Amino acid sequence: MPRALMIVLDSVGIGGAPDAEAYGDAGSDTLGHIAERCAAGLGDRAGLRAGALRLPHLAALGLGLAAAGASGRIPPGLNTAGRPAGAYGHAVETAAGKDTPSGHWEITGLPMPEPWGHFPETRPAFPAALTQALITEGGLPGILGDRHAPGVAIIDELGAEHVRTGRPICYTSADSVFQIAAHEEAFGLEALYALCRVARRLCDPYRVCRVIARPFVGSAKAGFRRTGNRKDFAVAPPGRTLLDRAEAAGRSIVSVGKIGDIFAHRATGREIKPGPNAACLQAGLDALADLTDGGLIFVNLVDFDTEYGHRRDVPGYAAELEAFDARVPEIQAALRPGDLAIITADHGNDPTWTGTNHTREQVPVLAFGPGVTPRSIGRRDSLSDIGATVAAHLGLPWDGAGRPFL
């Protein structure tokens, strides 16, 4: 029986979506702009990387051609010599928004037609009733922040006051999020998680997609830094996903990285959350070695987004892409006859763009494995085509959105 491996390169968009203008993102192109900056010598960082963007293995799978389908041009350095080694194309998100859960849910056959609730870019950003309820039910002396802000910057700004007063740092962004940052030692990690559970319930009437715990450590003198103990408290998918269908069929499921949080831990099987991209990819490959017939592994590699996209770090993003590309041969070697691997993304986060938020972009779809015929699959009008294809490959019944492309 066949198996499937899905890898989401979180935020690796390949060109503005048809409706990007409505989101203020017309002209955004995460992969293309990174490649252009690198080709111009603007992606160099001493001790990290230098020169043109080098993604030979992803290019061989058709990434450059997929980008050309989405943006009209092959990014510098991503030309394919000869026939691509897999099926390649690009997909358009139909869900309203550009958030991580919406993208992942659509990948698994559940597009969200209604937009999430968002907090306005005002000061304060949160409704007074929500803030007061959080203070009262959370037993807090108050909160700090209460505005749109980049996470690292607001922790640097307010971390010392938070430690001194015990008031957590609450902030948001253009995404549908309520984020709470607190010091792991001074406030307590479990106390932060408990507060986020309260906030999750309080945010439900506002249609807020995620409440995110953002723990950090350090001091004003030594500097503050976020830790790997982030935890997302997301709304559960409002319908059946590919994961639900796999679970109902008794299939083995392994979720790596943020997948468990994104799907509210429903039908996510064995969850592994080891940390950075390299560790998550290794965990996925280790799980693949033992995966039973008919099983599914779903991996999210979040560092592209959180560490480099939101921080507008072109050299860091480029280096992370190159590090992943170097391991593509490992993925190919781990596939058995009958296996299917798909590499894709959930949205964009162009590090050359204004602001620090996600960008509304199309995403690559690279499908490969011992039995996959190399060819163009063209434009897919929904990310749900990915879930429909995996369901067909695994022999799962399908009544979700999307159409198989293999």
Tab-separated table of C-alpha atoms in Angstrom:
chain	number	residue	atom	x	y	z
A	1	MET	CA	0.000	0.000	0.000
A	2	PRO	CA	1.393	3.487	-0.851
A	3	ARG	CA	2.519	6.070	1.699
A	4	ALA	CA	2.661	9.872	1.577
A	5	LEU	CA	4.929	12.622	2.887
A	6	MET	CA	3.762	16.250	2.828
A	7	ILE	CA	6.253	19.021	3.602
A	8	VAL	CA	5.108	22.621	3.980
A	9	LEU	CA	7.864	25.202	3.589
A	10	ASP	CA	6.073	27.755	5.729
A	11	SER	CA	5.796	31.090	3.856
A	12	VAL	CA	7.798	30.142	0.725
A	13	GLY	CA	5.479	31.868	-1.741
A	14	ILE	CA	6.383	32.179	-5.422
A	15	GLY	CA	4.509	35.275	-6.597
A	16	GLY	CA	1.510	37.428	-5.799
A	17	ALA	CA	-1.894	35.754	-5.858
A	18	PRO	CA	-4.520	37.007	-8.335
A	19	ASP	CA	-6.186	38.914	-5.486
A	20	ALA	CA	-2.942	40.139	-3.881
A	21	GLU	CA	-3.865	43.769	-4.513
A	22	ALA	CA	-6.829	43.456	-2.172
A	23	TYR	CA	-4.365	42.562	0.588
A	24	GLY	CA	-1.857	45.275	-0.263
A	25	ASP	CA	0.522	42.646	-1.623
A	26	ALA	CA	0.471	43.161	-5.405
A	27	GLY	CA	4.018	42.524	-6.607
A	28	SER	CA	5.103	40.432	-3.628
A	29	ASP	CA	7.213	37.384	-4.466
A	30	THR	CA	9.048	35.701	-1.608
A	31	LEU	CA	11.223	33.295	-3.613
A	32	GLY	CA	11.710	35.572	-6.604
A	33	HIS	CA	12.776	38.604	-4.607
A	34	ILE	CA	15.168	36.585	-2.445
A	35	ALA	CA	16.771	35.162	-5.598
A	36	GLU	CA	17.035	38.619	-7.148
A	37	ARG	CA	18.638	40.111	-4.046
A	38	CYS	CA	21.128	37.254	-3.892
A	39	ALA	CA	21.988	37.641	-7.580
A	40	ALA	CA	22.645	41.334	-6.959
A	41	GLY	CA	24.985	40.589	-4.053
A	42	LEU	CA	22.434	41.756	-1.480
A	43	GLY	CA	21.934	38.341	0.084
A	44	ASP	CA	25.460	38.028	1.480
A	45	ARG	CA	26.301	37.693	5.148
A	46	ALA	CA	29.783	36.987	6.432
A	47	GLY	CA	30.067	33.478	7.784
A	48	LEU	CA	26.590	32.507	6.526
A	49	ARG	CA	26.337	32.644	2.746
A	50	ALA	CA	27.306	34.631	-0.337
A	51	GLY	CA	26.494	34.903	-4.021
A	52	ALA	CA	23.553	33.714	-6.099
A	53	LEU	CA	20.802	31.619	-4.533
A	54	ARG	CA	21.725	27.964	-5.016
A	55	LEU	CA	18.805	25.507	-5.005
A	56	PRO	CA	19.913	22.875	-7.533
A	57	HIS	CA	17.799	20.013	-6.179
A	58	LEU	CA	14.586	22.007	-5.846
A	59	ALA	CA	15.200	23.464	-9.302
A	60	ALA	CA	15.589	19.922	-10.629
A	61	LEU	CA	12.177	19.101	-9.182
A	62	GLY	CA	10.717	22.046	-11.107
A	63	LEU	CA	10.680	24.865	-8.542
A	64	GLY	CA	11.894	27.462	-11.035
A	65	LEU	CA	9.281	26.404	-13.574
A	66	ALA	CA	6.579	26.470	-10.902
A	67	ALA	CA	7.659	30.005	-9.999
A	68	ALA	CA	7.519	31.007	-13.660
A	69	GLY	CA	3.946	29.754	-13.848
A	70	ALA	CA	2.995	31.907	-10.883
A	71	SER	CA	5.027	35.051	-11.531
A	72	GLY	CA	5.897	34.929	-15.225
A	73	ARG	CA	9.636	34.523	-14.696
A	74	ILE	CA	12.124	31.962	-13.467
A	75	PRO	CA	13.972	33.407	-10.463
A	76	PRO	CA	17.711	33.889	-10.991
A	77	GLY	CA	19.615	30.652	-10.552
A	78	LEU	CA	16.573	28.370	-10.660
A	79	ASN	CA	16.735	27.303	-14.279
A	80	THR	CA	16.200	23.584	-14.846
A	81	ALA	CA	18.702	21.712	-16.977
A	82	GLY	CA	16.790	18.993	-18.778
A	83	ARG	CA	13.534	17.406	-17.805
A	84	PRO	CA	12.324	18.061	-14.229
A	85	ALA	CA	12.468	15.119	-11.842
A	86	GLY	CA	8.888	15.472	-10.647
A	87	ALA	CA	5.452	16.899	-11.311
A	88	TYR	CA	5.462	20.654	-10.745
A	89	GLY	CA	3.031	23.540	-10.728
A	90	HIS	CA	1.624	26.345	-8.624
A	91	ALA	CA	-1.507	26.675	-6.512
A	92	VAL	CA	-3.787	29.594	-5.630
A	93	GLU	CA	-5.263	29.901	-2.169
A	94	THR	CA	-9.028	30.431	-2.195
A	95	ALA	CA	-9.432	30.963	1.551
A	96	ALA	CA	-10.020	34.512	2.699
A	97	GLY	CA	-6.789	35.681	4.300
A	98	LYS	CA	-3.140	34.684	4.385
A	99	ASP	CA	-2.831	32.924	7.703
A	100	THR	CA	-1.040	29.669	8.497
A	101	PRO	CA	-4.089	27.650	9.634
A	102	SER	CA	-6.174	28.779	6.651
A	103	GLY	CA	-3.427	27.699	4.267
A	104	HIS	CA	-2.895	24.327	5.938
A	105	TRP	CA	-6.592	23.602	6.224
A	106	GLU	CA	-7.044	24.345	2.540
A	107	ILE	CA	-4.118	22.064	1.711
A	108	THR	CA	-6.040	19.291	3.470
A	109	GLY	CA	-9.284	19.956	1.582
A	110	LEU	CA	-11.003	22.525	3.772
A	111	PRO	CA	-10.850	26.075	2.341
A	112	MET	CA	-12.278	28.811	4.565
A	113	PRO	CA	-14.578	31.146	2.592
A	114	GLU	CA	-15.224	33.551	5.483
A	115	PRO	CA	-12.456	35.880	6.706
A	116	TRP	CA	-11.096	35.647	10.221
A	117	GLY	CA	-11.522	38.439	12.696
A	118	HIS	CA	-8.654	40.913	12.958
A	119	PHE	CA	-7.748	43.619	15.432
A	120	PRO	CA	-7.401	47.172	14.077
A	121	GLU	CA	-4.046	48.903	13.811
A	122	THR	CA	-4.940	51.339	16.579
A	123	ARG	CA	-3.731	51.939	20.113
A	124	PRO	CA	-5.223	50.171	21.947
A	125	ALA	CA	-5.819	47.393	19.426
A	126	PHE	CA	-7.960	45.121	21.565
A	127	PRO	CA	-11.570	45.752	22.575
A	128	ALA	CA	-11.749	47.041	26.146
A	129	ALA	CA	-14.135	44.246	27.126
A	130	LEU	CA	-11.697	41.592	25.909
A	131	THR	CA	-8.760	43.174	27.722
A	132	GLN	CA	-10.679	43.554	30.986
A	133	ALA	CA	-11.970	39.984	30.828
A	134	LEU	CA	-8.432	38.673	30.299
A	135	ILE	CA	-7.128	40.705	33.248
A	136	THR	CA	-9.977	39.582	35.505
A	137	GLU	CA	-10.087	35.895	34.579
A	138	GLY	CA	-6.310	35.639	34.307
A	139	GLY	CA	-5.724	37.296	37.689
A	140	LEU	CA	-3.412	39.837	36.087
A	141	PRO	CA	-2.244	43.238	37.345
A	142	GLY	CA	-2.766	44.489	33.786
A	143	ILE	CA	-1.250	43.997	30.360
A	144	LEU	CA	1.460	45.656	28.282
A	145	GLY	CA	1.497	46.307	24.558
A	146	ASP	CA	-2.080	46.184	23.302
A	147	ARG	CA	-1.074	47.049	19.752
A	148	HIS	CA	0.275	45.747	16.449
A	149	ALA	CA	3.976	44.970	16.764
A	150	PRO	CA	6.789	42.681	15.603
A	151	GLY	CA	7.332	40.069	18.297
A	152	VAL	CA	11.068	40.461	18.788
A	153	ALA	CA	10.890	44.266	18.883
A	154	ILE	CA	8.089	44.465	21.432
A	155	ILE	CA	9.828	41.984	23.740
A	156	ASP	CA	13.011	44.049	23.553
A	157	GLU	CA	10.993	47.161	24.327
A	158	LEU	CA	8.760	45.869	27.109
A	159	GLY	CA	10.574	42.790	28.459
A	160	ALA	CA	12.113	44.560	31.444
A	161	GLU	CA	8.824	46.209	32.427
A	162	HIS	CA	7.073	42.851	32.101
A	163	VAL	CA	9.553	41.195	34.475
A	164	ARG	CA	9.239	44.078	36.947
A	165	THR	CA	5.430	44.330	36.935
A	166	GLY	CA	4.248	40.812	36.070
A	167	ARG	CA	2.047	42.208	33.307
A	168	PRO	CA	2.213	40.028	30.164
A	169	ILE	CA	2.949	41.562	26.767
A	170	CYS	CA	-0.117	41.263	24.504
A	171	TYR	CA	0.111	42.194	20.839
A	172	THR	CA	-1.218	41.345	17.397
A	173	SER	CA	-0.442	41.761	13.700
A	174	ALA	CA	-2.177	41.800	10.329
A	175	ASP	CA	-2.899	38.108	10.908
A	176	SER	CA	-5.806	36.866	12.978
A	177	VAL	CA	-3.785	36.429	16.168
A	178	PHE	CA	-3.732	37.379	19.826
A	179	GLN	CA	-0.157	36.899	21.005
A	180	ILE	CA	1.013	36.811	24.612
A	181	ALA	CA	4.697	37.060	25.454
A	182	ALA	CA	5.963	36.309	28.940
A	183	HIS	CA	9.225	35.410	30.642
A	184	GLU	CA	9.563	31.663	31.170
A	185	GLU	CA	11.068	32.068	34.640
A	186	ALA	CA	9.631	35.303	36.018
A	187	PHE	CA	6.074	34.606	34.791
A	188	GLY	CA	6.273	30.826	34.328
A	189	LEU	CA	5.818	28.751	31.201
A	190	GLU	CA	2.800	26.823	32.458
A	191	ALA	CA	1.246	30.054	33.709
A	192	LEU	CA	1.651	31.487	30.215
A	193	TYR	CA	-0.008	28.453	28.654
A	194	ALA	CA	-2.876	28.659	31.164
A	195	LEU	CA	-3.374	32.339	30.361
A	196	CYS	CA	-3.444	31.537	26.643
A	197	ARG	CA	-6.185	28.977	27.241
A	198	VAL	CA	-8.243	31.714	28.890
A	199	ALA	CA	-7.507	34.054	25.989
A	200	ARG	CA	-8.456	31.348	23.497
A	201	ARG	CA	-11.955	31.124	24.961
A	202	LEU	CA	-12.314	34.897	25.217
A	203	CYS	CA	-11.214	35.403	21.602
A	204	ASP	CA	-13.725	32.939	20.147
A	205	PRO	CA	-16.548	35.520	19.798
A	206	TYR	CA	-14.161	37.727	17.814
A	207	ARG	CA	-13.366	34.945	15.303
A	208	VAL	CA	-9.669	35.118	16.127
A	209	CYS	CA	-7.883	32.176	14.540
A	210	ARG	CA	-4.949	31.742	16.909
A	211	VAL	CA	-3.810	32.655	20.386
A	212	ILE	CA	-0.043	32.243	20.511
A	213	ALA	CA	2.142	31.801	23.586
A	214	ARG	CA	5.486	33.552	23.009
A	215	PRO	CA	7.800	32.628	25.898
A	216	PHE	CA	11.177	34.291	26.258
A	217	VAL	CA	14.162	34.312	28.601
A	218	GLY	CA	17.020	36.648	29.424
A	219	SER	CA	17.368	40.006	31.120
A	220	ALA	CA	17.476	43.690	30.287
A	221	LYS	CA	21.246	43.651	30.751
A	222	ALA	CA	21.992	40.492	28.737
A	223	GLY	CA	19.127	40.890	26.283
A	224	PHE	CA	15.942	38.891	25.787
A	225	ARG	CA	15.422	36.027	23.362
A	226	ARG	CA	12.402	33.941	22.465
A	227	THR	CA	12.589	30.224	23.181
A	228	GLY	CA	11.412	27.165	21.296
A	229	ASN	CA	8.467	26.674	23.657
A	230	ARG	CA	6.036	28.647	21.526
A	231	LYS	CA	2.577	27.116	21.534
A	232	ASP	CA	-0.384	27.921	19.290
A	233	PHE	CA	-3.954	27.623	20.527
A	234	ALA	CA	-5.898	27.503	17.272
A	235	VAL	CA	-9.554	27.161	16.433
A	236	ALA	CA	-10.318	23.579	15.423
A	237	PRO	CA	-11.000	23.051	11.716
A	238	PRO	CA	-14.775	23.507	11.169
A	239	GLY	CA	-15.033	20.467	8.905
A	240	ARG	CA	-13.320	17.248	7.895
A	241	THR	CA	-9.779	17.374	6.623
A	242	LEU	CA	-7.454	14.885	4.977
A	243	LEU	CA	-6.194	14.036	8.468
A	244	ASP	CA	-9.722	13.217	9.667
A	245	ARG	CA	-10.231	10.905	6.699
A	246	ALA	CA	-6.904	9.175	7.271
A	247	GLU	CA	-7.707	8.671	10.941
A	248	ALA	CA	-11.174	7.304	10.141
A	249	ALA	CA	-9.563	4.792	7.789
A	250	GLY	CA	-7.231	3.625	10.535
A	251	ARG	CA	-4.085	4.938	8.880
A	252	SER	CA	-0.896	5.862	10.707
A	253	ILE	CA	-0.432	9.638	10.954
A	254	VAL	CA	2.690	11.477	12.057
A	255	SER	CA	2.559	15.262	12.519
A	256	VAL	CA	5.846	17.140	12.732
A	257	GLY	CA	6.464	20.712	13.871
A	258	LYS	CA	3.447	23.027	14.174
A	259	ILE	CA	0.974	20.655	12.509
A	260	GLY	CA	-0.526	19.530	15.826
A	261	ASP	CA	-1.158	23.114	16.921
A	262	ILE	CA	-2.522	24.163	13.527
A	263	PHE	CA	-5.160	21.413	13.555
A	264	ALA	CA	-5.958	21.836	17.275
A	265	HIS	CA	-4.492	18.352	17.842
A	266	ARG	CA	-7.391	16.674	16.060
A	267	ALA	CA	-6.577	13.612	13.950
A	268	THR	CA	-2.883	14.513	14.117
A	269	GLY	CA	-1.711	11.063	15.233
A	270	ARG	CA	1.781	10.940	16.724
A	271	GLU	CA	2.978	14.498	17.213
A	272	ILE	CA	6.669	15.400	17.098
A	273	LYS	CA	7.835	18.956	17.763
A	274	PRO	CA	11.620	18.873	17.927
A	275	GLY	CA	12.490	22.508	17.195
A	276	PRO	CA	14.248	24.096	14.191
A	277	ASN	CA	13.725	23.187	10.543
A	278	ALA	CA	16.642	20.766	10.391
A	279	ALA	CA	15.376	18.834	13.403
A	280	CYS	CA	11.809	18.755	12.059
A	281	LEU	CA	12.956	17.457	8.688
A	282	GLN	CA	15.084	14.806	10.358
A	283	ALA	CA	12.131	13.773	12.512
A	284	GLY	CA	10.009	13.428	9.383
A	285	LEU	CA	12.630	11.278	7.662
A	286	ASP	CA	13.054	9.113	10.762
A	287	ALA	CA	9.283	8.624	10.941
A	288	LEU	CA	9.176	7.739	7.249
A	289	ALA	CA	11.637	4.910	7.817
A	290	ASP	CA	9.121	3.220	10.129
A	291	LEU	CA	5.835	4.377	8.591
A	292	THR	CA	3.401	1.569	7.896
A	293	ASP	CA	1.726	1.050	4.536
A	294	GLY	CA	-1.014	3.579	3.873
A	295	GLY	CA	0.445	6.036	6.354
A	296	LEU	CA	0.791	9.819	6.145
A	297	ILE	CA	3.482	12.164	7.458
A	298	PHE	CA	2.737	15.898	7.545
A	299	VAL	CA	5.674	18.246	8.240
A	300	ASN	CA	5.692	22.007	8.781
A	301	LEU	CA	9.030	23.835	8.560
A	302	VAL	CA	8.250	27.100	10.290
A	303	ASP	CA	11.661	28.779	10.498
A	304	PHE	CA	11.341	30.226	6.993
A	305	ASP	CA	8.414	32.249	8.304
A	306	THR	CA	9.168	33.042	11.933
A	307	GLU	CA	12.930	33.427	11.870
A	308	TYR	CA	13.461	35.052	8.484
A	309	GLY	CA	10.252	36.201	6.781
A	310	HIS	CA	8.780	38.183	9.663
A	311	ARG	CA	12.222	39.544	10.512
A	312	ARG	CA	12.778	40.625	6.897
A	313	ASP	CA	16.079	38.759	6.849
A	314	VAL	CA	16.999	38.036	3.218
A	315	PRO	CA	20.399	36.380	3.846
A	316	GLY	CA	18.959	34.215	6.615
A	317	TYR	CA	15.994	33.167	4.491
A	318	ALA	CA	18.284	32.363	1.554
A	319	ALA	CA	20.614	30.294	3.749
A	320	GLU	CA	17.662	28.344	5.162
A	321	LEU	CA	16.387	27.604	1.653
A	322	GLU	CA	19.820	26.370	0.649
A	323	ALA	CA	20.060	24.209	3.767
A	324	PHE	CA	16.739	22.559	2.917
A	325	ASP	CA	17.711	22.111	-0.715
A	326	ALA	CA	20.879	20.257	0.320
A	327	ARG	CA	18.705	17.645	2.022
A	328	VAL	CA	16.286	17.019	-0.831
A	329	PRO	CA	18.373	14.007	-1.975
A	330	GLU	CA	17.842	12.500	1.498
A	331	ILE	CA	14.096	12.824	1.045
A	332	GLN	CA	14.270	11.208	-2.378
A	333	ALA	CA	16.431	8.356	-1.089
A	334	ALA	CA	14.010	7.679	1.774
A	335	LEU	CA	11.044	7.086	-0.546
A	336	ARG	CA	10.036	3.513	-1.274
A	337	PRO	CA	8.298	2.275	-4.431
A	338	GLY	CA	4.745	3.589	-4.306
A	339	ASP	CA	5.540	6.530	-2.022
A	340	LEU	CA	4.521	10.087	-2.843
A	341	ALA	CA	6.230	13.231	-1.525
A	342	ILE	CA	4.829	16.727	-1.984
A	343	ILE	CA	6.663	19.939	-1.149
A	344	THR	CA	4.511	23.057	-0.981
A	345	ALA	CA	3.831	26.207	1.077
A	346	ASP	CA	0.895	27.854	2.830
A	347	HIS	CA	1.320	31.574	1.988
A	348	GLY	CA	4.117	34.063	1.387
A	349	ASN	CA	6.253	36.216	3.666
A	350	ASP	CA	8.371	38.299	1.335
A	351	PRO	CA	11.413	39.512	3.314
A	352	THR	CA	11.828	42.433	0.907
A	353	TRP	CA	8.263	43.645	1.463
A	354	THR	CA	7.076	46.510	3.638
A	355	GLY	CA	5.981	45.688	7.161
A	356	THR	CA	6.540	42.366	8.872
A	357	ASN	CA	3.429	40.411	7.923
A	358	HIS	CA	2.581	37.533	5.600
A	359	THR	CA	2.097	38.266	1.907
A	360	ARG	CA	-0.763	36.955	-0.232
A	361	GLU	CA	1.018	34.705	-2.715
A	362	GLN	CA	0.702	31.582	-4.797
A	363	VAL	CA	2.627	28.540	-3.624
A	364	PRO	CA	4.751	25.867	-5.323
A	365	VAL	CA	3.546	22.298	-5.687
A	366	LEU	CA	6.343	19.784	-6.254
A	367	ALA	CA	5.261	16.137	-6.327
A	368	PHE	CA	7.803	13.353	-6.682
A	369	GLY	CA	8.488	9.727	-5.892
A	370	PRO	CA	9.446	6.489	-7.618
A	371	GLY	CA	6.166	6.264	-9.546
A	372	VAL	CA	5.522	9.942	-10.285
A	373	THR	CA	5.724	10.923	-13.958
A	374	PRO	CA	7.611	14.210	-14.439
A	375	ARG	CA	5.303	16.789	-16.009
A	376	SER	CA	3.688	20.159	-15.528
A	377	ILE	CA	0.475	20.173	-13.513
A	378	GLY	CA	-0.004	23.870	-14.329
A	379	ARG	CA	-2.031	26.196	-12.162
A	380	ARG	CA	-4.144	24.598	-9.457
A	381	ASP	CA	-7.113	26.744	-8.536
A	382	SER	CA	-7.086	25.651	-4.905
A	383	LEU	CA	-4.527	24.407	-2.418
A	384	SER	CA	-7.071	21.659	-1.785
A	385	ASP	CA	-5.886	19.910	-4.938
A	386	ILE	CA	-2.938	18.770	-2.818
A	387	GLY	CA	-5.151	17.049	-0.255
A	388	ALA	CA	-7.308	15.521	-2.982
A	389	THR	CA	-4.186	14.134	-4.668
A	390	VAL	CA	-2.823	12.618	-1.452
A	391	ALA	CA	-6.215	11.095	-0.653
A	392	ALA	CA	-6.378	9.508	-4.095
A	393	HIS	CA	-2.822	8.215	-3.721
A	394	LEU	CA	-3.607	6.652	-0.335
A	395	GLY	CA	-6.940	5.248	-1.490
A	396	LEU	CA	-8.953	7.353	0.963
A	397	PRO	CA	-12.575	8.336	0.276
A	398	TRP	CA	-12.777	11.996	-0.661
A	399	ASP	CA	-15.627	14.492	-0.539
A	400	GLY	CA	-13.517	17.528	0.279
A	401	ALA	CA	-12.615	20.416	-1.987
A	402	GLY	CA	-10.039	20.092	-4.737
A	403	ARG	CA	-9.239	17.802	-7.646
A	404	PRO	CA	-6.358	15.298	-7.863
A	405	PHE	CA	-3.554	16.208	-10.264
A	406	LEU	CA	-1.836	12.794	-10.455
